[in-house]
Short mmCIF file of C-alpha atoms in Angstrom, two decimals:
data_model
loop_
_atom_site.label_atom_id
_atom_site.label_comp_id
_atom_site.label_asym_id
_atom_site.label_seq_id
_atom_site.Cartn_x
_atom_site.Cartn_y
_atom_site.Cartn_z
CA MET A 22 -207.81 -38.21 100.19
CA THR A 23 -207.68 -35.92 103.23
CA THR A 24 -210.59 -35.48 105.67
CA THR A 25 -211.33 -32.08 104.18
CA GLU A 26 -211.30 -33.44 100.61
CA ARG A 27 -213.53 -36.33 101.62
CA SER A 28 -216.08 -34.09 103.38
CA ASN A 29 -216.08 -31.58 100.52
CA ALA A 30 -217.13 -34.40 98.20
CA VAL A 31 -220.30 -34.85 100.31
CA ILE A 32 -220.89 -31.47 101.98
CA GLU A 33 -221.23 -28.34 99.91
CA ARG A 34 -219.65 -25.81 102.26
CA ILE A 35 -221.30 -22.42 102.73
CA PRO A 36 -218.97 -19.41 102.34
CA ILE A 37 -218.18 -18.17 105.84
CA GLY A 38 -219.47 -14.62 105.34
CA ARG A 39 -222.77 -15.91 104.02
CA ARG A 40 -222.89 -18.49 106.79
CA ILE A 41 -222.55 -15.84 109.50
CA GLN A 42 -225.12 -13.57 107.82
CA GLU A 43 -227.68 -16.39 107.54
CA ILE A 44 -227.32 -17.25 111.23
CA LEU A 45 -227.69 -13.58 112.16
CA ASP A 46 -230.80 -13.33 109.97
CA GLU A 47 -232.29 -16.42 111.60
CA LYS A 48 -231.77 -14.99 115.08
CA GLY A 49 -233.86 -11.93 114.29
CA ALA A 50 -233.78 -8.16 114.70
CA ALA A 51 -231.67 -8.23 117.85
CA TYR A 52 -228.83 -9.61 115.72
CA LEU A 53 -228.72 -6.94 113.04
CA VAL A 54 -225.11 -6.48 111.95
CA GLY A 55 -224.55 -3.15 113.71
CA PHE A 56 -226.11 -4.27 116.99
CA PHE A 57 -224.25 -7.57 116.91
CA ALA A 58 -220.87 -5.94 116.22
CA ASN A 59 -221.34 -3.52 119.11
CA ARG A 60 -222.48 -6.27 121.44
CA ILE A 61 -219.39 -8.43 120.87
CA HIS A 62 -217.04 -5.43 120.59
CA PHE A 63 -216.13 -6.28 117.01
CA PRO A 64 -215.13 -3.59 114.46
CA PRO A 65 -218.29 -3.08 112.32
CA GLN A 66 -216.38 -2.44 109.10
CA ARG A 67 -214.31 -5.58 109.58
CA LEU A 68 -217.46 -7.61 110.21
CA LEU A 69 -219.09 -6.19 107.05
CA ALA A 70 -215.98 -7.05 105.03
CA ILE A 71 -216.17 -10.64 106.31
CA LEU A 72 -219.91 -10.88 105.58
CA HIS A 73 -219.43 -9.62 102.02
CA GLY A 74 -216.61 -12.07 101.37
CA ASN A 75 -213.98 -9.35 101.05
CA LEU A 76 -211.96 -10.48 104.09
CA GLU A 77 -211.05 -13.95 105.30
CA PRO A 78 -211.67 -14.06 109.08
CA SER A 79 -208.80 -14.98 111.38
CA GLN A 80 -209.11 -17.71 113.98
CA GLU A 81 -209.56 -15.00 116.62
CA ASP A 82 -212.36 -13.43 114.52
CA LEU A 83 -214.12 -16.78 114.27
CA GLN A 84 -213.86 -17.41 118.01
CA GLN A 85 -215.25 -13.98 118.84
CA ILE A 86 -218.12 -14.24 116.35
CA ALA A 87 -219.01 -17.83 117.31
CA LYS A 88 -219.06 -16.90 121.01
CA GLY A 89 -221.36 -13.98 120.22
CA LEU A 90 -223.69 -16.33 118.36
CA GLY A 91 -223.67 -18.79 121.23
CA ILE A 92 -222.15 -21.63 119.22
CA SER A 93 -218.78 -23.32 118.78
CA VAL A 94 -216.33 -22.49 116.02
CA ALA A 95 -216.81 -26.06 114.76
CA ARG A 96 -220.58 -25.44 114.49
CA LEU A 97 -219.95 -22.15 112.71
CA LEU A 98 -217.63 -23.87 110.21
CA GLN A 99 -219.95 -26.90 109.84
CA GLU A 100 -217.12 -29.17 110.94
CA ASP A 101 -219.06 -30.86 113.74
CA LEU A 102 -221.52 -32.64 111.43
CA VAL A 103 -219.03 -33.95 108.87
CA ASP A 104 -218.89 -37.51 110.23
CA GLU A 105 -222.68 -37.79 110.56
CA ILE A 106 -223.32 -36.46 107.05
CA GLU A 107 -220.67 -38.74 105.54
CA HIS A 108 -222.27 -41.71 107.33
CA LEU A 109 -225.72 -40.67 106.09
CA HIS A 110 -224.40 -40.33 102.55
CA GLU A 111 -222.93 -43.83 102.80
CA LEU A 112 -226.23 -45.28 104.08
CA LEU A 113 -228.19 -43.69 101.24
CA THR A 114 -225.78 -44.62 98.46
CA THR A 115 -225.46 -48.23 99.66
CA LYS A 116 -229.19 -48.54 100.47
CA GLY A 117 -228.43 -49.26 104.09
CA ASP A 118 -230.81 -49.31 107.07
CA SER A 119 -233.62 -46.94 106.04
CA GLU A 120 -234.87 -46.27 109.58
CA ALA A 121 -231.32 -45.47 110.70
CA SER A 122 -230.97 -43.10 107.73
CA ILE A 123 -234.16 -41.26 108.65
CA ALA A 124 -233.19 -40.95 112.32
CA LEU A 125 -229.72 -39.68 111.43
CA ALA A 126 -231.06 -37.19 108.88
CA GLU A 127 -233.58 -35.86 111.42
CA ARG A 128 -230.80 -35.39 114.03
CA ILE A 129 -228.70 -33.47 111.49
CA ALA A 130 -231.69 -31.25 110.65
CA GLU A 131 -232.31 -30.48 114.34
CA ARG A 132 -228.74 -29.14 114.70
CA SER A 133 -228.69 -27.09 111.49
CA LEU A 134 -228.44 -23.30 111.55
CA GLY A 135 -229.16 -20.71 108.86
CA ALA A 136 -231.28 -21.00 105.74
CA THR A 137 -228.82 -22.82 103.50
CA GLU A 138 -227.71 -25.41 106.04
CA ARG A 139 -231.34 -26.04 107.06
CA ALA A 140 -232.35 -26.43 103.41
CA ASP A 141 -229.49 -28.89 102.85
CA ALA A 142 -230.48 -30.80 105.98
CA TYR A 143 -234.16 -31.14 105.05
CA ASN A 144 -233.08 -32.22 101.59
CA TRP A 145 -231.16 -35.07 103.28
CA VAL A 146 -234.28 -35.86 105.33
CA GLY A 147 -236.35 -35.99 102.15
CA ARG A 148 -233.85 -38.29 100.48
CA ALA A 149 -233.85 -40.59 103.52
CA TYR A 150 -237.64 -40.88 103.56
CA TYR A 151 -237.68 -41.38 99.78
CA ALA A 152 -235.14 -44.21 100.06
CA ALA A 153 -237.40 -45.78 102.71
CA GLY A 154 -240.36 -45.68 100.33
CA LYS A 155 -242.23 -43.06 102.40
CA LEU A 156 -243.28 -40.74 99.58
CA GLN A 157 -245.49 -38.27 101.45
CA GLU A 158 -242.94 -37.76 104.23
CA ALA A 159 -240.20 -37.35 101.61
CA HIS A 160 -242.29 -34.78 99.76
CA ASP A 161 -243.04 -32.82 102.95
CA ALA A 162 -239.34 -32.66 103.85
CA LEU A 163 -238.28 -31.65 100.33
CA LEU A 164 -240.98 -28.98 100.23
CA ARG A 165 -239.74 -27.65 103.57
CA SER A 166 -236.19 -27.58 102.18
CA TYR A 167 -237.41 -25.62 99.17
CA ARG A 168 -239.43 -23.12 101.25
CA VAL A 169 -236.52 -22.49 103.62
CA TYR A 170 -234.21 -21.85 100.68
CA GLU A 171 -236.40 -20.03 98.15
CA THR A 172 -235.29 -16.52 99.17
CA ILE A 173 -231.57 -17.37 98.97
CA PRO A 174 -230.78 -17.63 95.21
CA THR A 175 -231.63 -13.97 94.61
CA ALA A 176 -229.35 -12.82 97.43
CA TYR A 177 -226.39 -15.08 96.67
CA GLN A 178 -226.89 -16.23 93.06
CA ASP A 179 -226.69 -19.82 94.24
CA SER A 180 -228.77 -21.48 91.54
CA GLU A 181 -226.93 -24.82 91.86
CA ARG A 182 -228.71 -25.74 95.08
CA MET A 183 -231.99 -24.33 93.77
CA PHE A 184 -231.73 -26.57 90.72
CA ARG A 185 -231.15 -29.60 92.94
CA PHE A 186 -234.00 -28.77 95.33
CA THR A 187 -236.39 -28.02 92.44
CA ARG A 188 -235.44 -31.24 90.65
CA ASN A 189 -235.92 -33.40 93.76
CA LEU A 190 -239.22 -31.75 94.65
CA SER A 191 -240.53 -32.00 91.09
CA ILE A 192 -240.00 -35.78 91.28
CA THR A 193 -242.23 -36.16 94.36
CA PHE A 194 -244.82 -33.70 92.99
CA GLY A 195 -244.95 -35.83 89.85
CA MET A 196 -245.25 -39.10 91.77
CA LEU A 197 -248.10 -37.58 93.80
CA LEU A 198 -249.68 -36.37 90.53
CA ASP A 199 -249.81 -32.84 91.94
CA PHE A 200 -249.07 -31.01 88.71
CA ASN A 201 -250.45 -27.68 89.94
CA GLY A 202 -248.01 -27.70 92.85
CA MET A 203 -245.23 -28.76 90.54
CA ALA A 204 -246.10 -25.94 88.12
CA GLU A 205 -245.57 -23.37 90.87
CA ILE A 206 -241.99 -24.36 91.66
CA VAL A 207 -240.80 -24.94 88.10
CA LYS A 208 -242.35 -21.65 86.97
CA ARG A 209 -240.17 -19.83 89.47
CA ALA A 210 -237.10 -21.74 88.31
CA GLU A 211 -237.62 -20.40 84.79
CA SER A 212 -236.68 -16.91 86.00
CA PHE A 213 -233.23 -17.92 87.26
CA THR A 214 -230.04 -17.28 85.36
CA TRP A 215 -228.48 -20.73 85.30
CA ASN A 216 -225.28 -20.00 83.32
CA ASP A 217 -225.56 -23.63 82.25
CA PRO A 218 -227.59 -24.55 79.16
CA LEU A 219 -228.10 -28.12 80.39
CA LYS A 220 -229.73 -26.93 83.62
CA GLU A 221 -231.67 -24.28 81.74
CA GLY A 222 -232.88 -26.94 79.28
CA ALA A 223 -233.86 -29.30 82.10
CA THR A 224 -235.82 -26.52 83.81
CA TYR A 225 -237.79 -25.63 80.69
CA LEU A 226 -238.31 -29.30 79.86
CA THR A 227 -239.75 -30.05 83.30
CA SER A 228 -241.99 -26.99 83.14
CA ALA A 229 -243.18 -27.96 79.65
CA VAL A 230 -244.07 -31.49 80.75
CA VAL A 231 -246.09 -30.06 83.64
CA GLN A 232 -248.01 -27.69 81.37
CA SER A 233 -248.67 -30.55 78.97
CA GLU A 234 -250.04 -32.68 81.82
CA LEU A 235 -252.31 -29.78 82.80
CA GLY A 236 -253.61 -29.61 79.22
CA HIS A 237 -251.99 -26.24 78.45
CA HIS A 238 -250.62 -27.37 75.12
CA GLU A 239 -249.62 -24.03 73.61
CA GLU A 240 -247.71 -23.05 76.74
CA ALA A 241 -246.11 -26.49 76.80
CA LYS A 242 -244.98 -26.09 73.20
CA ARG A 243 -243.48 -22.66 73.96
CA LEU A 244 -241.49 -24.13 76.85
CA PHE A 245 -240.40 -27.19 74.88
CA LEU A 246 -239.03 -24.87 72.20
CA LEU A 247 -237.06 -22.95 74.86
CA ALA A 248 -235.68 -26.26 76.14
CA LEU A 249 -234.76 -27.20 72.59
CA THR A 250 -232.81 -23.95 72.16
CA ALA A 251 -230.92 -24.56 75.43
CA TYR A 252 -230.02 -28.16 74.56
CA ARG A 253 -228.86 -27.10 71.10
CA GLU A 254 -226.58 -24.56 72.78
CA ALA A 255 -225.23 -27.35 74.98
CA GLY A 256 -224.83 -29.64 71.96
CA ASN A 257 -226.63 -32.50 73.74
CA GLN A 258 -228.03 -34.48 70.80
CA GLU A 259 -229.88 -37.08 72.87
CA TYR A 260 -231.83 -34.43 74.77
CA ILE A 261 -232.43 -32.44 71.59
CA ALA A 262 -234.08 -35.58 70.20
CA ARG A 263 -236.12 -36.12 73.40
CA VAL A 264 -237.45 -32.58 73.29
CA GLN A 265 -238.28 -32.95 69.60
CA PHE A 266 -240.24 -36.08 70.53
CA ASN A 267 -242.17 -34.12 73.16
CA ILE A 268 -242.94 -31.29 70.74
CA GLY A 269 -244.16 -33.90 68.27
CA GLN A 270 -246.48 -35.28 70.93
CA VAL A 271 -247.93 -31.83 71.65
CA GLU A 272 -248.39 -31.15 67.94
CA TYR A 273 -250.21 -34.51 67.66
CA LEU A 274 -252.53 -33.65 70.56
CA THR A 275 -253.40 -30.33 68.92
CA GLU A 276 -253.98 -32.12 65.59
CA ASN A 277 -251.07 -30.44 63.80
CA TYR A 278 -250.17 -33.80 62.32
CA GLN A 279 -247.68 -32.66 59.70
CA ASN A 280 -245.70 -30.66 62.28
CA ALA A 281 -245.88 -33.66 64.58
CA ALA A 282 -244.50 -35.94 61.87
CA ASP A 283 -241.60 -33.57 61.15
CA TYR A 284 -240.52 -33.39 64.80
CA LEU A 285 -240.98 -37.12 65.37
CA GLU A 286 -238.97 -38.00 62.28
CA SER A 287 -236.12 -35.80 63.49
CA SER A 288 -236.24 -37.26 67.00
CA LEU A 289 -236.26 -40.84 65.75
CA GLN A 290 -233.05 -40.26 63.79
CA ASP A 291 -231.10 -39.28 66.92
CA LEU A 292 -232.73 -41.14 69.80
CA SER A 293 -230.67 -43.97 71.19
CA PRO A 294 -232.33 -47.35 70.45
CA GLU A 295 -231.44 -48.39 74.01
CA THR A 296 -233.84 -45.84 75.52
CA SER A 297 -237.62 -46.19 75.93
CA TYR A 298 -237.96 -42.89 74.07
CA HIS A 299 -236.96 -44.64 70.84
CA LEU A 300 -239.96 -46.98 70.78
CA ASP A 301 -242.19 -44.17 72.09
CA ALA A 302 -241.17 -42.14 69.04
CA VAL A 303 -241.86 -45.07 66.71
CA GLU A 304 -245.36 -45.52 68.14
CA ALA A 305 -246.09 -41.80 67.97
CA LEU A 306 -244.84 -41.53 64.40
CA VAL A 307 -246.93 -44.52 63.26
CA LYS A 308 -250.09 -42.97 64.74
CA THR A 309 -249.22 -39.63 63.14
CA ARG A 310 -248.69 -41.21 59.72
CA ILE A 311 -252.05 -42.96 60.08
CA GLN A 312 -253.75 -39.67 60.95
CA LEU A 313 -252.16 -38.15 57.83
CA ARG A 314 -253.56 -41.13 55.86
CA ASP A 315 -250.01 -41.97 54.84
CA LEU A 316 -250.91 -45.60 55.39
CA ASP A 317 -248.14 -47.23 53.38
CA ALA A 318 -245.47 -45.36 55.35
CA ALA A 319 -247.23 -46.22 58.62
CA LEU A 320 -247.35 -49.93 57.79
CA GLN A 321 -243.72 -49.92 56.71
CA LEU A 322 -242.75 -48.37 60.06
CA ILE A 323 -244.68 -51.01 61.99
CA GLN A 324 -243.10 -53.84 60.02
CA THR A 325 -239.60 -52.35 60.25
CA TYR A 326 -239.74 -52.00 64.03
CA GLU A 327 -241.95 -55.02 64.76
CA PRO A 328 -239.10 -57.05 66.35
CA SER A 329 -238.55 -54.24 68.88
CA LEU A 330 -242.27 -53.42 69.25
CA ARG A 331 -242.93 -57.02 70.29
CA GLN A 332 -241.52 -55.93 73.65
CA ARG A 333 -244.81 -54.01 73.88
CA PRO A 334 -247.40 -56.47 72.52
CA LYS A 335 -250.44 -54.38 73.49
CA GLU A 336 -249.06 -51.32 71.71
CA LEU A 337 -248.08 -53.34 68.64
CA ALA A 338 -251.58 -54.84 68.45
CA TYR A 339 -253.13 -51.39 68.76
CA LEU A 340 -250.99 -50.00 65.93
CA TYR A 341 -251.98 -52.85 63.61
CA LEU A 342 -255.66 -52.47 64.56
CA PHE A 343 -255.62 -48.68 64.15
CA HIS A 344 -253.97 -49.04 60.76
CA ALA A 345 -256.44 -51.66 59.46
CA TYR A 346 -259.46 -49.77 60.84
CA THR A 347 -258.34 -46.44 59.34
CA ALA A 348 -257.59 -48.11 55.99
CA ASN A 349 -261.07 -49.70 56.12
CA ASP A 350 -259.34 -52.95 55.20
CA LEU A 351 -261.77 -55.41 56.74
CA LYS A 352 -259.85 -58.50 55.64
CA ARG A 353 -256.71 -57.05 57.22
CA LEU A 354 -258.69 -56.19 60.35
CA GLU A 355 -259.87 -59.79 60.65
CA ASP A 356 -256.30 -61.04 60.24
CA VAL A 357 -255.08 -58.69 62.97
CA LEU A 358 -257.90 -59.70 65.33
CA ALA A 359 -256.74 -63.31 64.97
CA MET A 360 -253.23 -62.42 66.26
CA ASP A 361 -252.23 -63.76 69.68
CA ILE A 362 -251.05 -60.32 70.78
CA VAL A 363 -254.57 -58.83 70.48
CA GLU A 364 -256.32 -58.82 73.85
CA ARG A 365 -259.63 -60.65 74.19
CA ASP A 366 -261.63 -57.46 74.80
CA TRP A 367 -260.33 -55.97 71.54
CA LYS A 368 -261.19 -59.19 69.71
CA THR A 369 -264.74 -59.17 71.08
CA ARG A 370 -265.36 -55.54 70.15
CA GLY A 371 -263.67 -56.00 66.79
CA TYR A 372 -265.89 -58.91 65.82
CA LEU A 373 -268.97 -56.97 66.95
CA TYR A 374 -267.82 -54.10 64.72
CA LEU A 375 -267.49 -56.48 61.74
CA MET A 376 -270.88 -58.08 62.49
CA LYS A 377 -272.53 -54.66 62.46
CA HIS A 378 -270.77 -53.65 59.25
CA TYR A 379 -271.80 -56.78 57.32
CA SER A 380 -275.30 -56.68 58.82
CA GLU A 381 -275.75 -53.22 57.29
CA LEU A 382 -274.59 -54.67 53.97
CA GLY A 383 -277.06 -57.56 54.27
CA ASP A 384 -274.28 -60.18 54.14
CA SER A 385 -275.76 -62.78 56.49
CA LEU A 386 -273.00 -65.33 55.89
CA ALA A 387 -270.31 -62.85 56.99
CA VAL A 388 -272.43 -61.89 59.99
CA MET A 389 -272.70 -65.53 61.06
CA ARG A 390 -268.96 -66.10 60.59
CA TYR A 391 -268.07 -63.15 62.80
CA PHE A 392 -270.79 -64.11 65.27
CA GLN A 393 -269.10 -67.47 65.74
CA LEU A 394 -265.75 -65.71 66.31
CA TYR A 395 -267.46 -63.31 68.71
CA LEU A 396 -268.85 -66.20 70.77
CA GLN A 397 -265.35 -67.65 71.07
CA THR A 398 -264.00 -64.44 72.55
CA ASP A 399 -266.95 -63.12 74.58
CA THR A 400 -266.13 -63.13 78.30
CA THR A 401 -269.54 -62.06 79.62
CA SER A 402 -269.94 -63.91 82.89
CA SER A 403 -273.74 -64.02 82.95
CA SER A 404 -275.80 -66.11 80.54
CA PHE A 405 -279.47 -65.58 79.66
CA GLU A 406 -280.37 -68.45 82.01
CA ASP A 407 -278.42 -66.77 84.84
CA LEU A 408 -280.79 -63.81 84.68
CA PHE A 409 -283.77 -66.04 85.52
CA GLN A 410 -281.90 -67.62 88.41
CA ARG A 411 -281.12 -64.18 89.84
CA ARG A 412 -284.82 -63.24 89.47
CA ASP A 413 -285.89 -66.27 91.49
#
């Protein structure tokens, strides 16, 4: 692999005309194209042709333009930072010295010129801080990258970088639980023309998750359906199933239980058993079947997937308890409460529930039996005698 091939694998080069224009824009009004061309004695029409990508500049053109900008040709062509960026990439991919990564990324950012190169540089800074476990600093750098770049996609139709910056920033927004901030950036991404159904689907999916977290369920469902359309166009069955799972969850939250069951059934058929989504879908479908009072189907699901659900003992216990409680099967509820996977707090509250139920029926023997079980599970730290000692 040549040096150029190696650097191109790490550095996404900026087209030279765009690169020159961005540096001119950054330098301000004194560097408007006409003024700049006159100042460096460069043919204005030739400069415009280079800026618009209609003419490849000669070496002499590059030298004259770089001199006028007060930089080297290597800086103009981004060749002077190749070694540093390759080294930074290596540090991040091999989880090398995190402090060295941050320092190197900051030095690269200080030398960057133009909106796109600055955005790329602050994205590297964000990644370096993230790798070092410094979430707030990573978020601040990624947000700066996004803000520097946000005017560029419209001018140059460069949605690839925007997708990357939005994706990275949405991760830190999510980890900081700032869903309002996250909603702002993903909402803007919805308006882009991605020319890639996978990226379009990912954008809508992220936006839908944010709206769901904010409690905007109808808007979330609309966006999930748009994501579903995009993933179907891409033919990505795994992500189709994941989106169907999410729609099922929203339908459950809005108490459209039959719709929820339909989507969850479809998702469960196609979700890979190796992913966490598979068991999530099982749990969601069991709860939905219980809400529909389709108790036999719910119990069959629990029993079918019990070997896998035992990876999640708390969730398995909850499903059994929810099923027995909804079925009003008190004998079954007692059997479930006796299971090792049921947490002590659930046992205590469950036995209190049974005591109250049989007390209302006047069955003193049952009340005493459950009272004995309650005493075995009660974890109250203070006894009646303790209260007198505290008083003294």
